[in-house]
Tab-separated table of C-alpha atoms and ligand atoms in Angstrom:
chain	number	residue	atom	x	y	z
S	1	UNK	CA	-1.904	-9.474	24.980
S	2	UNK	CA	-1.058	-6.855	22.354
S	3	UNK	CA	-3.893	-4.345	22.229
S	4	UNK	CA	-4.448	-3.361	18.629
S	5	UNK	CA	-5.492	0.214	17.927
S	6	UNK	CA	-8.113	0.574	15.197
S	7	UNK	CA	-6.809	3.872	13.829
S	8	UNK	CA	-3.449	5.518	13.369
S	9	UNK	CA	-1.859	8.578	11.806
S	10	UNK	CA	-0.915	8.983	8.178
S	11	UNK	CA	0.862	12.324	8.120
S	12	UNK	CA	-1.659	14.703	9.698
S	13	UNK	CA	-4.657	12.416	8.952
S	14	UNK	CA	-6.226	9.741	11.098
S	15	UNK	CA	-7.128	6.603	9.180
S	16	UNK	CA	-8.440	3.175	9.974
S	17	UNK	CA	-5.405	0.908	10.138
S	18	UNK	CA	-6.925	-1.531	7.679
S	19	UNK	CA	-7.347	0.180	4.345
S	20	UNK	CA	-7.598	-1.145	0.816
S	21	UNK	CA	-5.041	-1.615	-1.965
S	22	UNK	CA	-6.802	-1.266	-5.308
S	23	UNK	CA	-4.260	-2.956	-7.593
S	24	UNK	CA	-6.270	-6.203	-7.796
S	25	UNK	CA	-9.185	-4.320	-9.388
S	26	UNK	CA	-7.524	-4.108	-12.814
S	27	UNK	CA	-7.473	-7.002	-15.279
S	28	UNK	CA	-4.822	-9.753	-15.319
S	29	UNK	CA	-1.253	-8.411	-14.999
S	30	UNK	CA	-2.758	-5.163	-13.703
S	31	UNK	CA	-3.762	-4.302	-17.258
S	32	UNK	CA	-7.096	-3.316	-18.720
S	33	UNK	CA	-10.541	-3.604	-17.177
S	34	UNK	CA	-11.381	-6.093	-14.422
S	35	UNK	CA	-12.718	-9.461	-15.533
S	36	UNK	CA	-15.877	-8.751	-13.505
S	37	UNK	CA	-16.433	-4.955	-13.391
S	38	UNK	CA	-19.557	-5.231	-11.206
S	39	UNK	CA	-17.636	-7.279	-8.653
S	40	UNK	CA	-14.857	-4.660	-8.654
S	41	UNK	CA	-17.426	-1.893	-8.062
S	42	UNK	CA	-18.979	-3.951	-5.248
S	43	UNK	CA	-15.579	-4.319	-3.534
S	44	UNK	CA	-15.027	-0.552	-3.535
S	45	UNK	CA	-18.544	0.177	-2.275
S	46	UNK	CA	-18.293	-2.424	0.481
S	47	UNK	CA	-14.835	-1.219	1.541
S	48	UNK	CA	-16.150	2.269	2.281
S	49	UNK	CA	-19.356	0.884	3.875
S	50	UNK	CA	-17.153	-1.104	6.256
S	51	UNK	CA	-15.162	1.946	7.282
S	52	UNK	CA	-12.164	1.915	4.953
S	53	UNK	CA	-10.883	5.478	4.685
S	54	UNK	CA	-7.474	4.832	3.129
S	55	UNK	CA	-7.259	3.578	-0.463
S	56	UNK	CA	-3.982	2.991	-2.276
S	57	UNK	CA	-3.961	3.222	-6.062
S	58	UNK	CA	-1.734	4.273	-8.984
S	59	UNK	CA	-2.184	5.662	-12.476
S	60	UNK	CA	-0.387	2.694	-14.129
S	61	UNK	CA	-2.979	0.244	-12.699
S	62	UNK	CA	-4.890	-0.424	-15.889
S	63	UNK	CA	-3.462	2.186	-16.778
S	64	UNK	CA	-6.117	4.642	-15.513
S	65	UNK	CA	-8.661	1.824	-15.166
S	66	UNK	CA	-8.454	1.507	-11.393
S	67	UNK	CA	-8.444	5.257	-10.748
S	68	UNK	CA	-11.482	5.667	-13.015
S	69	UNK	CA	-13.324	2.867	-11.220
S	70	UNK	CA	-12.601	4.480	-7.861
S	71	UNK	CA	-13.949	7.809	-9.145
S	72	UNK	CA	-16.992	6.190	-10.763
S	73	UNK	CA	-17.992	4.374	-7.579
S	74	UNK	CA	-16.887	6.724	-4.801
S	75	UNK	CA	-16.892	10.283	-6.196
S	76	UNK	CA	-17.933	12.629	-4.581
S	77	UNK	CA	-15.601	11.167	-1.998
S	78	UNK	CA	-16.350	10.917	1.721
S	79	UNK	CA	-14.611	13.773	3.591
S	80	UNK	CA	-12.414	11.431	5.597
S	81	UNK	CA	-11.227	9.292	2.659
S	82	UNK	CA	-7.456	9.425	2.103
S	83	UNK	CA	-6.394	8.423	-1.409
S	84	UNK	CA	-2.721	7.610	-1.932
S	85	UNK	CA	-1.045	7.164	-5.320
S	86	UNK	CA	2.465	6.538	-6.532
S	87	UNK	CA	4.693	8.033	-9.214
S	88	UNK	CA	7.927	6.847	-10.769
S	89	UNK	CA	6.585	4.232	-13.178
S	90	UNK	CA	4.389	3.928	-16.250
S	91	UNK	CA	3.233	1.273	-18.724
S	92	UNK	CA	4.583	0.957	-22.263
S	93	UNK	CA	2.473	0.112	-25.324
S	94	UNK	CA	2.744	-3.623	-24.554
S	95	UNK	CA	1.815	-3.132	-20.898
S	96	UNK	CA	5.374	-3.532	-19.588
S	97	UNK	CA	6.433	-1.488	-16.558
S	98	UNK	CA	8.837	1.322	-17.453
S	99	UNK	CA	10.581	3.959	-15.414
S	100	UNK	CA	9.011	7.431	-15.471
S	101	UNK	CA	10.968	9.153	-12.746
S	102	UNK	CA	12.190	12.354	-14.372
S	103	UNK	CA	10.674	15.469	-12.751
S	104	UNK	CA	8.451	16.226	-15.754
S	105	UNK	CA	7.222	12.614	-15.788
S	106	UNK	CA	6.415	12.749	-12.054
S	107	UNK	CA	4.404	15.916	-12.690
S	108	UNK	CA	2.614	14.379	-15.684
S	109	UNK	CA	1.648	11.305	-13.642
S	110	UNK	CA	0.260	13.447	-10.814
S	111	UNK	CA	-1.734	15.498	-13.349
S	112	UNK	CA	-3.120	12.305	-14.866
S	113	UNK	CA	-3.990	10.954	-11.389
S	114	UNK	CA	-5.878	14.182	-10.671
S	115	UNK	CA	-7.877	13.817	-13.894
S	116	UNK	CA	-8.694	10.126	-13.577
S	117	UNK	CA	-9.536	10.329	-9.875
S	118	UNK	CA	-11.505	13.593	-10.415
S	119	UNK	CA	-9.556	15.307	-7.641
S	120	UNK	CA	-8.283	18.835	-7.156
S	121	UNK	CA	-5.445	17.543	-5.014
S	122	UNK	CA	-4.150	14.122	-4.007
S	123	UNK	CA	-3.861	13.341	-0.305
S	124	UNK	CA	-0.586	11.448	-0.585
S	125	UNK	CA	1.830	10.677	-3.418
S	126	UNK	CA	4.542	8.063	-3.014
S	127	UNK	CA	7.796	8.411	-4.937
S	128	UNK	CA	8.195	4.778	-6.101
S	129	UNK	CA	11.800	3.867	-6.893
S	130	UNK	CA	13.093	1.081	-9.085
S	131	UNK	CA	10.270	0.589	-11.584
S	132	UNK	CA	11.484	-0.910	-14.857
S	133	UNK	CA	14.568	-2.680	-13.572
S	134	UNK	CA	17.121	-2.865	-10.782
S	135	UNK	CA	19.583	-0.333	-12.288
S	136	UNK	CA	19.986	2.675	-9.992
S	137	UNK	CA	17.969	5.707	-10.978
S	138	UNK	CA	20.210	8.336	-12.571
S	139	UNK	CA	17.855	11.161	-11.615
S	140	UNK	CA	19.109	12.779	-8.397
S	141	UNK	CA	16.806	12.303	-5.404
S	142	UNK	CA	16.768	16.053	-4.803
S	143	UNK	CA	15.279	16.646	-8.275
S	144	UNK	CA	12.587	14.018	-7.769
S	145	UNK	CA	11.645	15.295	-4.330
S	146	UNK	CA	11.843	18.843	-5.690
S	147	UNK	CA	9.202	17.966	-8.292
S	148	UNK	CA	6.928	16.638	-5.551
S	149	UNK	CA	7.490	19.536	-3.158
S	150	UNK	CA	6.748	21.964	-6.044
S	151	UNK	CA	3.462	20.118	-6.675
S	152	UNK	CA	2.735	20.318	-2.948
S	153	UNK	CA	3.412	24.079	-2.969
S	154	UNK	CA	0.978	24.379	-5.897
S	155	UNK	CA	-1.708	22.585	-3.849
S	156	UNK	CA	-1.794	19.502	-6.079
S	157	UNK	CA	-0.783	17.077	-3.341
S	158	UNK	CA	-0.637	17.156	0.449
S	159	UNK	CA	1.697	14.446	1.706
S	160	UNK	CA	4.800	12.779	0.290
S	161	UNK	CA	5.737	9.123	0.785
S	162	UNK	CA	8.537	6.868	-0.442
S	163	UNK	CA	8.126	3.395	-1.899
S	164	UNK	CA	10.506	0.506	-2.573
S	165	UNK	CA	13.222	2.412	-0.867
S	166	UNK	CA	16.106	2.026	1.557
S	167	UNK	CA	17.006	3.438	4.955
S	168	UNK	CA	19.680	5.648	3.359
S	169	UNK	CA	17.220	7.211	0.896
S	170	UNK	CA	14.671	7.794	3.668
S	171	UNK	CA	17.295	9.529	5.820
S	172	UNK	CA	18.400	11.699	2.878
S	173	UNK	CA	14.788	12.561	1.993
S	174	UNK	CA	13.992	13.551	5.575
S	175	UNK	CA	16.559	16.329	5.255
S	176	UNK	CA	14.384	17.868	2.518
S	177	UNK	CA	10.773	17.157	3.473
S	178	UNK	CA	8.590	15.359	6.006
S	179	UNK	CA	7.829	11.822	4.849
S	180	UNK	CA	4.313	10.618	5.672
S	181	UNK	CA	4.696	6.967	4.743
S	182	UNK	CA	7.125	4.337	3.574
S	183	UNK	CA	5.557	1.703	1.325
S	184	UNK	CA	7.822	-1.319	0.920
S	185	UNK	CA	7.326	-5.079	0.542
S	186	UNK	CA	6.993	-6.660	4.000
S	187	UNK	CA	4.980	-9.469	5.531
S	188	UNK	CA	5.099	-12.155	8.182
S	189	UNK	CA	6.944	-14.299	5.619
S	190	UNK	CA	9.264	-11.605	4.241
S	191	UNK	CA	10.889	-9.595	7.011
S	192	UNK	CA	13.955	-8.409	5.109
S	193	UNK	CA	12.782	-4.815	5.452
S	194	UNK	CA	12.829	-4.942	9.277
S	195	UNK	CA	15.614	-2.269	9.539
S	196	UNK	CA	13.426	0.137	7.555
S	197	UNK	CA	10.459	-0.605	9.835
S	198	UNK	CA	12.765	0.250	12.766
S	199	UNK	CA	13.745	3.521	11.100
S	200	UNK	CA	10.056	4.399	10.601
S	201	UNK	CA	9.419	3.623	14.283
S	202	UNK	CA	12.274	5.925	15.243
S	203	UNK	CA	10.874	8.795	13.136
S	204	UNK	CA	7.147	8.103	13.685
S	205	UNK	CA	6.572	7.439	9.984
S	206	UNK	CA	3.634	5.257	8.908
S	207	UNK	CA	4.804	1.991	7.335
S	208	UNK	CA	2.470	0.621	4.648
S	209	UNK	CA	3.553	-2.875	3.579
S	210	UNK	CA	2.741	-4.020	0.088
S	211	UNK	CA	2.313	-7.732	-0.520
S	212	UNK	CA	1.091	-7.985	3.115
S	213	UNK	CA	-0.113	-11.533	2.416
S	214	UNK	CA	3.132	-12.491	0.732
S	215	UNK	CA	3.268	-11.813	-2.962
S	216	UNK	CA	1.670	-14.132	-5.496
S	217	UNK	CA	5.309	-14.510	-6.697
S	218	UNK	CA	6.167	-16.350	-3.466
S	219	UNK	CA	2.954	-18.336	-3.087
S	220	UNK	CA	0.707	-15.671	-1.517
S	221	UNK	CA	-2.033	-16.680	0.932
S	222	UNK	CA	-1.714	-20.390	0.028
S	223	UNK	CA	1.908	-20.442	1.189
S	224	UNK	CA	0.894	-18.707	4.433
S	225	UNK	CA	-1.788	-21.335	5.079
S	226	UNK	CA	0.796	-24.121	4.595
S	227	UNK	CA	3.042	-22.758	7.353
S	228	UNK	CA	2.519	-24.817	10.547
S	229	UNK	CA	3.122	-21.875	12.930
S	230	UNK	CA	0.540	-19.695	11.174
S	231	UNK	CA	-1.886	-22.638	10.910
S	232	UNK	CA	-1.724	-23.357	14.661
S	233	UNK	CA	-2.287	-19.708	15.672
S	234	UNK	CA	-5.103	-19.478	13.096
S	235	UNK	CA	-6.805	-22.566	14.584
S	236	UNK	CA	-6.523	-21.105	18.104
S	237	UNK	CA	-8.256	-17.860	17.031
S	238	UNK	CA	-10.708	-19.549	14.665
S	239	UNK	CA	-9.261	-17.305	11.991
S	240	UNK	CA	-7.781	-17.806	8.521
S	241	UNK	CA	-4.034	-17.855	7.851
S	242	UNK	CA	-4.400	-14.579	5.929
S	243	UNK	CA	-6.079	-12.974	8.927
S	244	UNK	CA	-3.255	-14.062	11.231
S	245	UNK	CA	-0.662	-12.697	8.795
S	246	UNK	CA	-2.432	-9.312	8.807
S	247	UNK	CA	-2.948	-9.358	12.594
S	248	UNK	CA	0.793	-9.965	13.012
S	249	UNK	CA	1.515	-6.849	10.950
S	250	UNK	CA	-0.872	-4.747	13.061
S	251	UNK	CA	0.814	-5.998	16.234
S	252	UNK	CA	4.305	-5.364	14.854
S	253	UNK	CA	4.229	-1.553	14.778
S	254	UNK	CA	1.430	0.745	15.899
S	255	UNK	CA	1.822	2.915	12.790
S	256	UNK	CA	1.676	-0.057	10.402
S	257	UNK	CA	-1.218	0.641	7.989
S	258	UNK	CA	-2.531	-2.239	5.899
S	259	UNK	CA	-3.675	-2.074	2.281
S	260	UNK	CA	-4.410	-5.731	1.443
S	261	UNK	CA	-5.607	-6.043	-2.129
S	262	UNK	CA	-8.505	-8.193	-3.212
S	263	UNK	CA	-11.044	-8.465	-5.995
S	264	UNK	CA	-13.468	-10.349	-3.737
S	265	UNK	CA	-16.011	-8.939	-1.276
S	266	UNK	CA	-15.667	-12.068	0.885
S	267	UNK	CA	-11.888	-11.605	1.177
S	268	UNK	CA	-12.342	-7.883	1.808
S	269	UNK	CA	-14.721	-8.626	4.696
S	270	UNK	CA	-12.309	-11.215	6.063
S	271	UNK	CA	-9.419	-8.744	5.895
S	272	UNK	CA	-11.380	-5.960	7.597
S	273	UNK	CA	-12.337	-8.238	10.491
S	274	UNK	CA	-8.663	-8.558	11.442
S	275	UNK	CA	-8.544	-5.596	13.800
S	276	UNK	CA	-10.664	-7.586	16.273
S	277	UNK	CA	-7.991	-10.329	16.532
S	278	UNK	CA	-5.724	-9.827	19.556
S	279	UNK	CA	-2.544	-11.882	19.371
S	280	UNK	CA	-0.935	-12.726	22.723
S	281	UNK	CA	2.766	-13.115	23.552
S	282	UNK	CA	2.600	-16.865	22.996
S	283	UNK	CA	1.128	-16.326	19.504
S	284	UNK	CA	3.824	-13.795	18.620
S	285	UNK	CA	6.573	-16.176	19.767
S	286	UNK	CA	5.060	-18.970	17.668
S	287	UNK	CA	4.851	-16.636	14.676
S	288	UNK	CA	8.565	-15.876	14.961
S	289	UNK	CA	9.077	-19.378	13.557
S	290	UNK	CA	7.268	-18.678	10.291
S	291	UNK	CA	9.336	-19.811	7.328
S	292	UNK	CA	10.883	-16.912	5.483
S	293	UNK	CA	9.585	-17.128	1.924
S	294	UNK	CA	11.897	-14.426	0.632
S	295	UNK	CA	11.347	-11.191	-1.153
S	296	UNK	CA	9.574	-11.326	-4.508
S	297	UNK	CA	11.945	-10.643	-7.400
S	298	UNK	CA	9.504	-8.522	-9.396
Y	1	NAP	N1	4.493	0.347	-4.042
Y	1	NAP	C1	4.524	-0.690	-4.840
Y	1	NAP	O1	5.441	-0.890	-5.620
Y	1	NAP	C2	3.420	-1.701	-4.778
Y	1	NAP	C3	3.602	-2.971	-5.349
Y	1	NAP	C4	2.560	-3.869	-5.255
Y	1	NAP	C5	1.381	-3.507	-4.628
Y	1	NAP	N2	1.220	-2.257	-4.101
Y	1	NAP	C6	-0.013	-1.866	-3.390
Y	1	NAP	O2	-0.140	-2.742	-2.302
Y	1	NAP	C7	-1.450	-3.310	-2.288
Y	1	NAP	C8	-1.373	-4.626	-1.591
Y	1	NAP	O3	-0.774	-5.620	-2.389
Y	1	NAP	P1	-1.707	-6.827	-2.751
Y	1	NAP	O4	-2.234	-7.386	-1.465
Y	1	NAP	O5	-2.723	-6.389	-3.749
Y	1	NAP	O6	-0.687	-7.789	-3.413
Y	1	NAP	P2	-0.718	-9.311	-3.812
Y	1	NAP	O7	-0.012	-10.095	-2.757
Y	1	NAP	O8	-0.216	-9.396	-5.201
Y	1	NAP	O9	-2.267	-9.723	-3.868
Y	1	NAP	C9	-2.997	-10.162	-2.797
Y	1	NAP	C10	-3.536	-11.522	-3.168
Y	1	NAP	O10	-4.132	-12.078	-2.025
Y	1	NAP	C11	-5.463	-12.495	-2.332
Y	1	NAP	N3	-6.226	-12.235	-1.113
Y	1	NAP	C12	-6.523	-11.035	-0.550
Y	1	NAP	N4	-7.189	-11.232	0.607
Y	1	NAP	C13	-7.297	-12.571	0.781
Y	1	NAP	C14	-7.872	-13.388	1.788
Y	1	NAP	N5	-8.470	-12.867	2.841
Y	1	NAP	N6	-7.788	-14.734	1.617
Y	1	NAP	C15	-7.173	-15.284	0.558
Y	1	NAP	N7	-6.626	-14.548	-0.431
Y	1	NAP	C16	-6.692	-13.213	-0.321
Y	1	NAP	C17	-5.907	-11.706	-3.528
Y	1	NAP	O11	-6.738	-12.484	-4.348
Y	1	NAP	P3	-8.329	-12.212	-4.440
Y	1	NAP	O12	-8.514	-11.092	-5.383
Y	1	NAP	O13	-8.839	-13.512	-4.956
Y	1	NAP	O14	-8.796	-11.932	-3.057
Y	1	NAP	C18	-4.563	-11.469	-4.254
Y	1	NAP	O15	-4.276	-12.509	-5.151
Y	1	NAP	C19	-1.835	-3.314	-3.764
Y	1	NAP	O16	-3.215	-3.450	-3.955
Y	1	NAP	C20	-1.279	-1.986	-4.232
Y	1	NAP	O17	-2.203	-0.951	-3.937
Y	1	NAP	C21	2.231	-1.368	-4.153
């Protein structure tokens, strides 16, 4: 039996291991207001009621829409709430994702996050690489991290994370600054990032998988439910396939922090019940046979 801890460390903070990713609270294509604003408000309220104290968001979600919703519903924030954002991308006039990774753009995004979230400082800011296309970023890593460490020195952020990144970049970054989290795509059905999870284990860095239920681009929760190995373990635990996928992540690394996104209170409640599911060795062996659905090519 793998005993699942309910909390873990994110930098110097202790957070519940199941948090909330707020991206699904914007409108379609993560643009504009949610289709049902009251439902979006209800999800945020219920998340905190149920003990979520780690929320992941970003200025380009909406843009600004999701941050403003979070502030409207939760400000003044509970003392123990950790809000994480990401910089490196922006939206153009048509809503397309564009790179915004020059030092002055990173600063401008943090300033905008502070305004829309009504914060004096942000708990954690992830440097998100690769927005706006696969071409390598021409801005040197040292300049990007320098912008974030300057903002940290000015008291505008506390912790620095890295997102959509590689082992080599993490190792290079660690020579400059502590890294509180790595946020990459990873799930039971997309384990290509396993070497980076290993590196995080080695350095005691929190690993925060995005698309923890498999991305909508690769079938999402429906594809998980169609996998016979997940379905059999789910039946044994009287749980849903999504719950087993999240429980597998919790069992995989004790500093794995989940931020499953949902626009539904029912799904939120289902996701938060996962830390009571204890997978045994037989379950974990069965789940090693899950079909690899591949990394989303977003
Ligand atoms: N760093 C990055 O580049 C990056 C990229 C993407 C995301 N993120 C962050 O990572 C978070 C997590 O990603 P995500 O989970 O939102 O990505 P996702 O895989 O695109 O979305 C999750 C999907 O699963 C559904 N869902 C959630 N819980 C469910 C359940 N219990 N049963 C069935 N369906 C369920 C949601 O639909 P319903 O709304 O219907 O529940 C949604 O369609 C995001 O919210 C965002 O904060 C970061």
